[in-house]
Coordinates of C-alpha atoms in Angstrom, one line a residue:
Chain A
X219 CA -55.3 54.0 -76.2
X220 CA -53.9 51.6 -73.6
X221 CA -52.8 52.3 -70.1
X222 CA -51.2 49.9 -67.7
X223 CA -52.4 49.6 -64.1
X224 CA -50.1 48.3 -61.3
X225 CA -51.8 47.2 -58.1
X226 CA -49.9 47.4 -54.8
X227 CA -50.5 45.9 -51.3
X228 CA -53.9 44.5 -50.4
X229 CA -55.3 45.8 -53.7
X230 CA -53.6 42.9 -55.4
X231 CA -55.7 40.6 -53.3
X232 CA -58.9 42.7 -53.7
X233 CA -58.5 42.8 -57.5
X234 CA -57.1 39.3 -57.8
X235 CA -54.4 40.9 -60.1
X236 CA -50.9 42.3 -60.0
X237 CA -51.5 44.4 -63.1
X238 CA -53.9 44.9 -65.9
X239 CA -54.3 46.9 -69.2
X240 CA -57.3 49.1 -69.7
X241 CA -58.3 50.5 -73.1
X242 CA -59.9 53.8 -74.2
X243 CA -59.7 55.7 -71.0
X244 CA -58.9 59.4 -71.3
X245 CA -58.5 60.6 -67.7
X246 CA -57.8 59.5 -64.2
X247 CA -61.3 60.1 -62.8
X248 CA -62.8 57.8 -65.5
X249 CA -60.1 55.3 -64.8
X250 CA -61.0 55.3 -61.1
X251 CA -64.7 54.8 -61.8
X252 CA -63.9 52.0 -64.2
X253 CA -61.7 50.3 -61.6
X254 CA -64.4 50.6 -59.0
X255 CA -67.0 49.0 -61.3
X256 CA -64.6 46.2 -62.3
X257 CA -63.5 45.3 -58.7
X258 CA -66.3 44.9 -56.2
X259 CA -65.4 46.5 -52.8
X260 CA -62.6 48.7 -54.2
X261 CA -64.6 51.8 -53.2
X262 CA -64.1 50.8 -49.5
X263 CA -60.3 51.0 -49.8
X264 CA -58.2 54.0 -49.3
X265 CA -55.7 54.4 -52.1
X266 CA -53.7 57.0 -54.1
X267 CA -53.1 57.0 -57.8
X268 CA -49.7 57.8 -59.3
X269 CA -49.3 58.4 -63.0
X270 CA -45.8 57.6 -64.3
X271 CA -44.4 57.6 -60.7
X272 CA -46.0 60.9 -59.6
X273 CA -48.9 61.0 -57.2
X274 CA -51.8 63.0 -58.6
X275 CA -53.9 65.5 -56.6
X276 CA -56.7 66.0 -59.1
X277 CA -58.0 64.6 -62.4
X278 CA -55.3 64.1 -65.0
X279 CA -55.4 63.4 -68.7
X280 CA -54.0 60.0 -69.6
X281 CA -52.0 59.2 -72.7
X282 CA -51.0 56.0 -74.5
X283 CA -48.5 53.9 -72.6
X284 CA -49.0 55.7 -69.2
X285 CA -48.4 53.5 -66.1
X286 CA -50.9 54.1 -63.3
X287 CA -50.0 52.8 -59.9
X288 CA -52.8 52.2 -57.3
X289 CA -51.3 52.4 -53.9
X290 CA -53.0 51.8 -50.5
X291 CA -51.6 52.6 -47.1
X292 CA -49.6 49.7 -45.4
X293 CA -50.2 49.0 -41.7
X294 CA -47.4 46.7 -40.7
X295 CA -44.2 47.5 -39.0
Chain B
X125 CA -13.3 64.2 -30.0
X126 CA -13.5 60.4 -30.5
X127 CA -11.7 58.2 -27.9
X128 CA -9.1 55.7 -28.9
X129 CA -11.6 52.9 -28.6
X130 CA -14.2 54.7 -30.7
X131 CA -11.6 55.3 -33.4
X132 CA -11.1 51.6 -33.6
X133 CA -14.9 50.8 -33.4
X134 CA -15.8 53.2 -36.1
X135 CA -12.6 52.8 -38.2
X136 CA -14.5 51.6 -41.4
X137 CA -16.9 54.5 -41.3
X138 CA -14.0 56.9 -40.6
X139 CA -12.4 55.8 -43.9
X140 CA -15.4 57.0 -45.8
X141 CA -14.6 60.7 -46.7
X142 CA -18.4 61.3 -46.8
X143 CA -18.6 60.5 -43.1
X144 CA -15.1 60.8 -41.6
X145 CA -14.4 62.1 -38.1
X146 CA -16.7 65.1 -38.5
X147 CA -19.6 62.9 -39.5
X148 CA -18.9 60.4 -36.8
X149 CA -18.9 63.2 -34.2
X150 CA -22.3 64.4 -35.6
X151 CA -23.6 60.9 -35.2
X152 CA -22.3 60.8 -31.6
X153 CA -24.1 64.0 -30.8
X154 CA -27.4 62.9 -32.4
X155 CA -30.6 61.8 -30.5
X156 CA -32.9 59.5 -32.4
X157 CA -36.1 58.0 -31.2
X158 CA -37.3 54.7 -32.5
X159 CA -41.1 54.1 -32.0
X160 CA -42.0 50.5 -32.3
X161 CA -39.6 47.6 -31.6
X162 CA -41.0 45.1 -34.1
X163 CA -40.0 43.9 -37.6
X164 CA -38.8 47.4 -38.6
X165 CA -37.5 48.4 -35.1
X166 CA -35.0 45.5 -34.9
X167 CA -33.0 46.3 -38.1
X168 CA -33.4 50.1 -37.4
X169 CA -32.0 49.7 -33.8
X170 CA -29.2 47.4 -34.8
X171 CA -27.8 49.7 -37.5
X172 CA -28.4 52.9 -35.5
X173 CA -26.4 51.3 -32.8
X174 CA -23.6 50.2 -35.1
X175 CA -23.5 53.6 -36.8
X176 CA -22.8 55.2 -33.4
X177 CA -25.9 57.4 -33.0
X178 CA -25.0 58.7 -29.5
X179 CA -28.3 58.6 -27.9
X180 CA -31.2 56.3 -28.9
X181 CA -34.7 56.3 -27.4
X182 CA -36.5 52.9 -27.6
X183 CA -40.2 53.0 -27.3
X184 CA -42.7 50.1 -27.2
X185 CA -45.3 48.7 -24.8
X186 CA -45.3 45.1 -26.0
X187 CA -43.8 41.9 -24.6
X188 CA -41.7 39.6 -26.8
X189 CA -43.9 36.9 -28.4
X190 CA -43.0 33.6 -30.1
X191 CA -44.6 34.9 -33.4
X192 CA -42.1 37.8 -33.4
X193 CA -38.9 35.7 -33.6
X194 CA -38.9 34.9 -37.4
X195 CA -38.3 38.6 -38.3
X196 CA -37.5 40.4 -35.0
X197 CA -34.0 39.0 -34.7
X198 CA -32.8 41.0 -31.7
X199 CA -34.8 38.6 -29.5
X200 CA -33.8 35.1 -28.6
X201 CA -36.2 32.5 -27.3
X202 CA -35.0 33.3 -23.8
X203 CA -36.7 36.8 -24.0
X204 CA -40.2 35.6 -24.7
X205 CA -42.6 37.3 -22.2
X206 CA -40.1 40.1 -21.4
X207 CA -40.7 43.8 -22.3
X208 CA -39.2 44.3 -25.8
X209 CA -37.6 47.6 -24.8
X210 CA -35.6 45.9 -21.9
X211 CA -34.7 42.9 -24.0
X212 CA -33.4 45.0 -26.9
X213 CA -31.4 47.6 -24.9
X214 CA -29.4 44.9 -23.0
X215 CA -28.4 43.4 -26.4
X216 CA -27.7 46.7 -28.1
X217 CA -25.6 48.1 -25.2
X218 CA -23.4 45.0 -25.6
X219 CA -23.1 45.7 -29.4
X220 CA -21.9 49.2 -28.8
X221 CA -20.8 50.4 -25.3
X222 CA -20.0 53.9 -26.6
X223 CA -23.6 55.1 -26.9
X224 CA -26.5 55.4 -24.5
X225 CA -30.2 54.4 -24.5
X226 CA -33.4 55.6 -22.9
X227 CA -36.1 53.0 -22.4
X228 CA -39.7 54.2 -23.0
X229 CA -41.7 51.1 -21.9
X230 CA -45.1 52.6 -22.8
X231 CA -47.5 53.2 -25.6
X232 CA -47.2 56.5 -27.4
X233 CA -50.4 58.5 -26.6
X234 CA -51.5 62.1 -27.3
X235 CA -50.9 62.7 -23.5
X236 CA -47.2 61.8 -23.7
X237 CA -46.2 62.2 -27.4
X238 CA -45.0 65.8 -27.3
X239 CA -43.0 65.5 -24.0
X240 CA -41.2 62.4 -25.4
X241 CA -40.6 63.5 -29.0
X242 CA -39.3 67.0 -28.1
X243 CA -36.1 65.4 -26.7
X244 CA -35.0 63.9 -30.0
X245 CA -33.6 65.3 -33.3
X246 CA -35.1 62.6 -35.6
X247 CA -38.0 60.2 -35.1
X248 CA -38.3 56.8 -36.7
X249 CA -41.8 55.5 -37.3
X250 CA -41.6 51.8 -37.0
X251 CA -45.1 51.2 -35.7
X252 CA -47.7 48.7 -36.9
X253 CA -50.9 50.7 -36.5
X254 CA -52.6 53.8 -37.9
X255 CA -53.5 55.7 -34.7
X256 CA -49.9 55.8 -33.6
X257 CA -48.7 56.7 -37.1
X258 CA -51.0 59.7 -37.4
X259 CA -50.0 60.7 -33.8
X260 CA -46.3 60.6 -34.7
X261 CA -47.0 62.7 -37.8
X262 CA -49.0 65.3 -35.9
X263 CA -46.5 65.6 -33.0
X264 CA -43.6 65.9 -35.4
X265 CA -45.4 68.6 -37.4
X266 CA -46.2 70.5 -34.2
X267 CA -42.6 70.2 -32.9
X268 CA -41.1 70.7 -36.4
X269 CA -39.1 67.5 -36.4
X270 CA -38.4 65.3 -39.4
X271 CA -39.5 61.6 -39.2
X272 CA -38.6 58.6 -41.2
X273 CA -41.6 56.6 -42.1
X274 CA -41.6 52.9 -42.9
X275 CA -44.4 50.4 -43.3
X276 CA -44.8 46.9 -44.6
X277 CA -47.5 44.7 -46.1
X278 CA -46.8 41.1 -46.9
X279 CA -44.1 41.4 -49.6
X280 CA -44.0 45.2 -50.0
X281 CA -42.9 48.2 -48.1
X282 CA -43.0 52.0 -48.2
X283 CA -40.4 54.4 -47.0
X284 CA -40.2 58.2 -46.9
X285 CA -38.7 61.1 -44.9
X286 CA -41.6 63.3 -43.8
X287 CA -41.7 66.9 -42.5
X288 CA -38.1 67.5 -43.6
X289 CA -36.8 71.0 -44.0
X290 CA -34.1 71.2 -46.7
X291 CA -31.0 73.5 -46.8
X292 CA -33.1 76.1 -48.6
X293 CA -35.7 76.1 -45.9
X294 CA -38.3 74.3 -48.0
X295 CA -40.6 71.9 -46.1
X296 CA -41.3 68.5 -47.5
X297 CA -44.6 66.6 -47.4
X298 CA -46.0 64.7 -44.4
X299 CA -47.8 61.4 -43.9
X300 CA -51.2 63.3 -44.0
X301 CA -50.1 64.6 -47.5
X302 CA -49.9 61.0 -48.6
X303 CA -53.0 59.7 -46.9
X304 CA -55.1 62.5 -45.5
X305 CA -57.6 59.9 -44.1
X306 CA -57.0 56.6 -42.3
X307 CA -58.1 53.5 -44.2
X308 CA -61.5 51.9 -43.3
X309 CA -61.1 49.2 -40.6
X310 CA -60.4 45.8 -42.1
X311 CA -59.0 47.2 -45.4
X312 CA -55.4 47.6 -44.3
X313 CA -54.6 44.5 -42.2
X314 CA -51.3 44.3 -40.2
X315 CA -48.7 41.5 -40.2
X316 CA -50.7 39.5 -37.6
X317 CA -53.7 39.4 -39.8
X318 CA -52.1 39.3 -43.3
X319 CA -48.7 37.7 -42.7
X320 CA -45.3 39.2 -43.6
X321 CA -42.3 38.1 -45.6
X322 CA -39.6 37.8 -42.8
X323 CA -36.8 39.5 -44.7
X324 CA -38.9 42.5 -45.8
X325 CA -38.7 44.5 -42.6
X326 CA -34.9 44.1 -42.8
X327 CA -34.9 45.9 -46.2
X328 CA -37.3 48.6 -45.2
X329 CA -35.8 49.2 -41.8
X330 CA -32.3 49.6 -43.3
X331 CA -33.6 52.1 -45.9
X332 CA -34.9 54.1 -42.9
X333 CA -31.6 54.1 -41.2
X334 CA -29.7 55.1 -44.4
X335 CA -31.9 58.3 -44.4
X336 CA -31.2 59.0 -40.7
X337 CA -27.4 58.7 -41.2
X338 CA -27.5 60.9 -44.3
X339 CA -29.6 63.5 -42.5
X340 CA -27.1 63.6 -39.6
X341 CA -23.9 63.5 -41.5
X342 CA -24.8 65.3 -44.7
X343 CA -23.8 63.4 -47.9
X344 CA -26.2 62.6 -50.8
X345 CA -29.8 63.6 -51.0
X346 CA -32.7 62.9 -48.7
X347 CA -35.8 60.8 -49.5
X348 CA -38.1 63.8 -49.1
X349 CA -40.9 64.6 -51.6
X350 CA -40.8 61.0 -52.7
X351 CA -42.2 57.8 -51.4
X352 CA -40.2 54.7 -52.1
X353 CA -42.2 51.5 -52.6
X354 CA -40.4 48.3 -52.6
X355 CA -41.9 45.1 -54.0
X356 CA -39.8 42.0 -53.2
X357 CA -41.8 39.7 -55.5
X358 CA -41.4 42.0 -58.5
X359 CA -37.8 42.7 -57.4
X360 CA -38.6 46.4 -58.0
X361 CA -38.1 49.7 -56.3
X362 CA -40.5 52.5 -57.3
X363 CA -40.0 56.1 -56.4
X364 CA -43.2 58.2 -56.4
X365 CA -43.1 61.9 -56.3
X366 CA -45.3 63.4 -53.6
X367 CA -46.1 67.1 -53.1
X368 CA -46.7 68.8 -49.8
X369 CA -50.4 69.5 -49.3
X370 CA -50.9 72.5 -47.0
X371 CA -54.5 71.6 -46.2
X372 CA -53.4 68.2 -45.0
X373 CA -50.5 69.7 -42.9
X374 CA -53.0 72.1 -41.4
X375 CA -54.9 69.2 -39.9
X376 CA -51.8 68.5 -37.7
X377 CA -50.9 72.1 -37.0
X378 CA -54.4 73.0 -35.7
X379 CA -53.9 70.3 -32.9
X380 CA -51.0 72.3 -31.5
X381 CA -52.7 73.3 -28.3
X382 CA -55.2 70.4 -28.0
X383 CA -53.6 67.2 -29.3
X384 CA -54.6 65.5 -26.0
X385 CA -58.3 66.1 -27.0
X386 CA -57.9 64.4 -30.4
X387 CA -59.1 60.8 -30.4
X388 CA -56.7 59.0 -32.8
X389 CA -58.5 55.6 -32.4
X390 CA -61.8 57.3 -33.3
X391 CA -60.2 59.1 -36.2
X392 CA -58.9 55.8 -37.6
X393 CA -62.3 54.2 -37.2
X394 CA -64.3 57.1 -38.5
X395 CA -64.4 55.9 -42.0
X396 CA -66.5 52.9 -41.0
X397 CA -69.6 55.0 -41.3
X398 CA -71.7 52.5 -43.2
X399 CA -73.9 49.9 -41.5
X400 CA -71.8 46.8 -42.3
X401 CA -72.3 44.2 -39.5
X402 CA -69.8 41.8 -38.0
X403 CA -70.0 38.7 -35.8
X404 CA -67.3 37.2 -33.6
X405 CA -66.4 33.5 -33.6
X406 CA -68.0 33.2 -30.1
X407 CA -71.3 34.7 -31.2
X408 CA -71.4 32.5 -34.3
X409 CA -70.7 29.5 -32.1
X410 CA -73.6 30.5 -29.8
X411 CA -75.9 30.7 -32.8
X412 CA -74.9 27.3 -34.0
X413 CA -75.3 25.7 -30.5
X414 CA -78.8 27.3 -30.2
X415 CA -79.6 25.9 -33.7
X416 CA -80.4 29.3 -35.1
X417 CA -81.2 29.1 -38.8
X418 CA -78.3 30.8 -40.5
X419 CA -76.7 30.6 -43.9
X420 CA -72.9 30.3 -43.7
X421 CA -71.0 31.3 -46.9
X422 CA -67.3 30.4 -47.5
X423 CA -66.1 32.9 -50.1
X424 CA -62.6 31.4 -50.5
X425 CA -61.7 29.8 -53.8
X426 CA -62.4 26.0 -54.0
X427 CA -60.2 23.4 -52.3
X428 CA -60.1 24.6 -48.7
X429 CA -60.3 21.7 -46.2
X430 CA -60.8 23.7 -43.0
X431 CA -64.4 24.9 -43.7
X432 CA -67.1 25.4 -41.0
X433 CA -69.6 22.6 -41.1
X434 CA -72.8 23.4 -42.9
X435 CA -71.4 26.1 -45.1
X436 CA -71.9 26.7 -48.8
X437 CA -69.0 27.7 -51.0
X438 CA -69.5 30.7 -53.2
X439 CA -66.0 31.9 -54.3
X440 CA -65.5 35.6 -54.2
X441 CA -64.6 35.7 -57.9
X442 CA -68.0 34.4 -59.0
X443 CA -70.1 36.0 -56.2
X444 CA -71.8 38.6 -58.4
X445 CA -73.3 35.9 -60.6
X446 CA -74.6 34.0 -57.6
X447 CA -76.3 36.7 -55.7
X448 CA -79.6 34.8 -56.0
X449 CA -78.2 32.0 -53.8
X450 CA -77.8 34.4 -50.9
X451 CA -80.8 34.2 -48.5
X452 CA -82.7 37.3 -47.5
X453 CA -85.0 35.9 -44.8
X454 CA -82.4 34.5 -42.4
X455 CA -79.1 35.7 -41.0
X456 CA -76.2 35.2 -43.4
X457 CA -72.5 34.9 -42.2
X458 CA -69.7 35.4 -44.7
X459 CA -66.2 34.1 -44.0
X460 CA -62.8 33.7 -45.6
X461 CA -59.3 33.0 -44.1
X462 CA -58.8 36.2 -42.1
X463 CA -62.0 38.2 -42.3
X464 CA -60.6 40.7 -44.8
X465 CA -62.1 39.7 -48.2
X466 CA -65.3 38.7 -46.4
X467 CA -65.5 42.2 -44.9
X468 CA -65.3 43.6 -48.5
X469 CA -68.1 41.2 -49.6
X470 CA -70.2 42.0 -46.6
X471 CA -70.0 45.7 -47.3
X472 CA -70.8 45.0 -51.0
X473 CA -73.9 43.0 -50.1
X474 CA -75.0 45.5 -47.4
X475 CA -74.8 48.2 -50.1
X476 CA -77.0 46.0 -52.3
X477 CA -79.7 46.1 -49.6
X478 CA -78.9 42.9 -47.7
X479 CA -79.5 43.9 -44.1
X480 CA -79.1 40.4 -42.7
X481 CA -75.4 39.8 -43.7
X482 CA -72.6 39.6 -41.2
X483 CA -68.8 39.3 -41.6
X484 CA -67.1 36.7 -39.4
X485 CA -64.4 38.8 -37.7
X486 CA -61.0 37.2 -38.0
X487 CA -62.3 34.6 -40.4
X488 CA -61.8 30.9 -40.3
X489 CA -58.6 31.5 -38.3
X490 CA -60.5 33.0 -35.3
X491 CA -63.0 30.1 -35.6
X492 CA -60.2 27.6 -35.4
X493 CA -58.6 29.3 -32.5
X494 CA -61.9 29.3 -30.6
X495 CA -62.3 25.5 -31.2
X496 CA -58.7 24.8 -30.3
X497 CA -59.1 26.7 -27.0
X498 CA -62.1 24.5 -26.2
X499 CA -60.0 21.4 -26.5

């Protein structure tokens, strides 16, 4: 099962990627842990996860083809 | 009623049946406060003025700087060094003589926020920092006012209408529902640290004004319960559904009688609870002059020519494989361009047990500034 991850803002710099595909992940908590182990320093960032353009408030099941956005706050104005 | 001159000025808006004379009169009677006269504030103020919002509050404590001009188009070079509020109001009054302005040449603080915001119908958050953004959120929640949020980061922006009550009386989410906690220092740099694509605030600011005009005049739907994220490099608009989180809203409501006691600067620093250490360019310079034994590590990818003499280059991408090259018995200073990625690495190493590692605050840029000032 594949899900697509889209990085926004400074998380593109922190991860060195705009997007990536992850395999075999069943829920958003596992995904978050996997991202933190793949990207050193990610745990220091504040971010929200959105699955298929909806922010999630708790652990959610992932299914094939889901798109998960990783969105940090933006400071500038 | 609109005057003869106003009928001419607004004639192209009056032709839109969704606005018409009734909508134009509603705009004329509206009071909107713009907090922040920067990249977002300039397009916001221009189009609020053109649309004929009858009374506009302009709030900022800064002076015009040369680095503002590439995106803050309301200022000419002749305005450098002048208060932004004064410079902008002179210009806007010339654009539209039918409306009035109030200048708030000050910084929004917990001590003045309620007294200022209570005089307006709609607030526009065009600020560049988190303490002010959380303060606007909380004051608007306490006063039950909607506010139009906008923020930018390099090539991307976020927009939403927060604390909006719809026709059925349902209240939408707030900024604290999106981000209950402020980001750790250094992990959400502003335009002065991270750069900004000059046209981006034009897009985001105009999206903010569109929401204000719709809220006042009525047509269409409002961007409540959704956060619009714009990515100019992907040429994409994403609309993320956001729910109201009553626990997060409560954090603002409970400040109703004591907002002046809440330290917003402290709140926005509070997540730096670990023991990550930083060093300024001046302190580093002192160490070098005193010939302290230190290890300087440049974590940028190869090919940079503006390195600090005596450094070793260990690119961030391969750092985890080179941990054994980092010394444990002397002070280690990590740097990158702006001190952002190096802060991440410093935290990473501190967590691994290195208690001798320092981040160079402001990165090579602050080092170069220091050395330029010495010349």
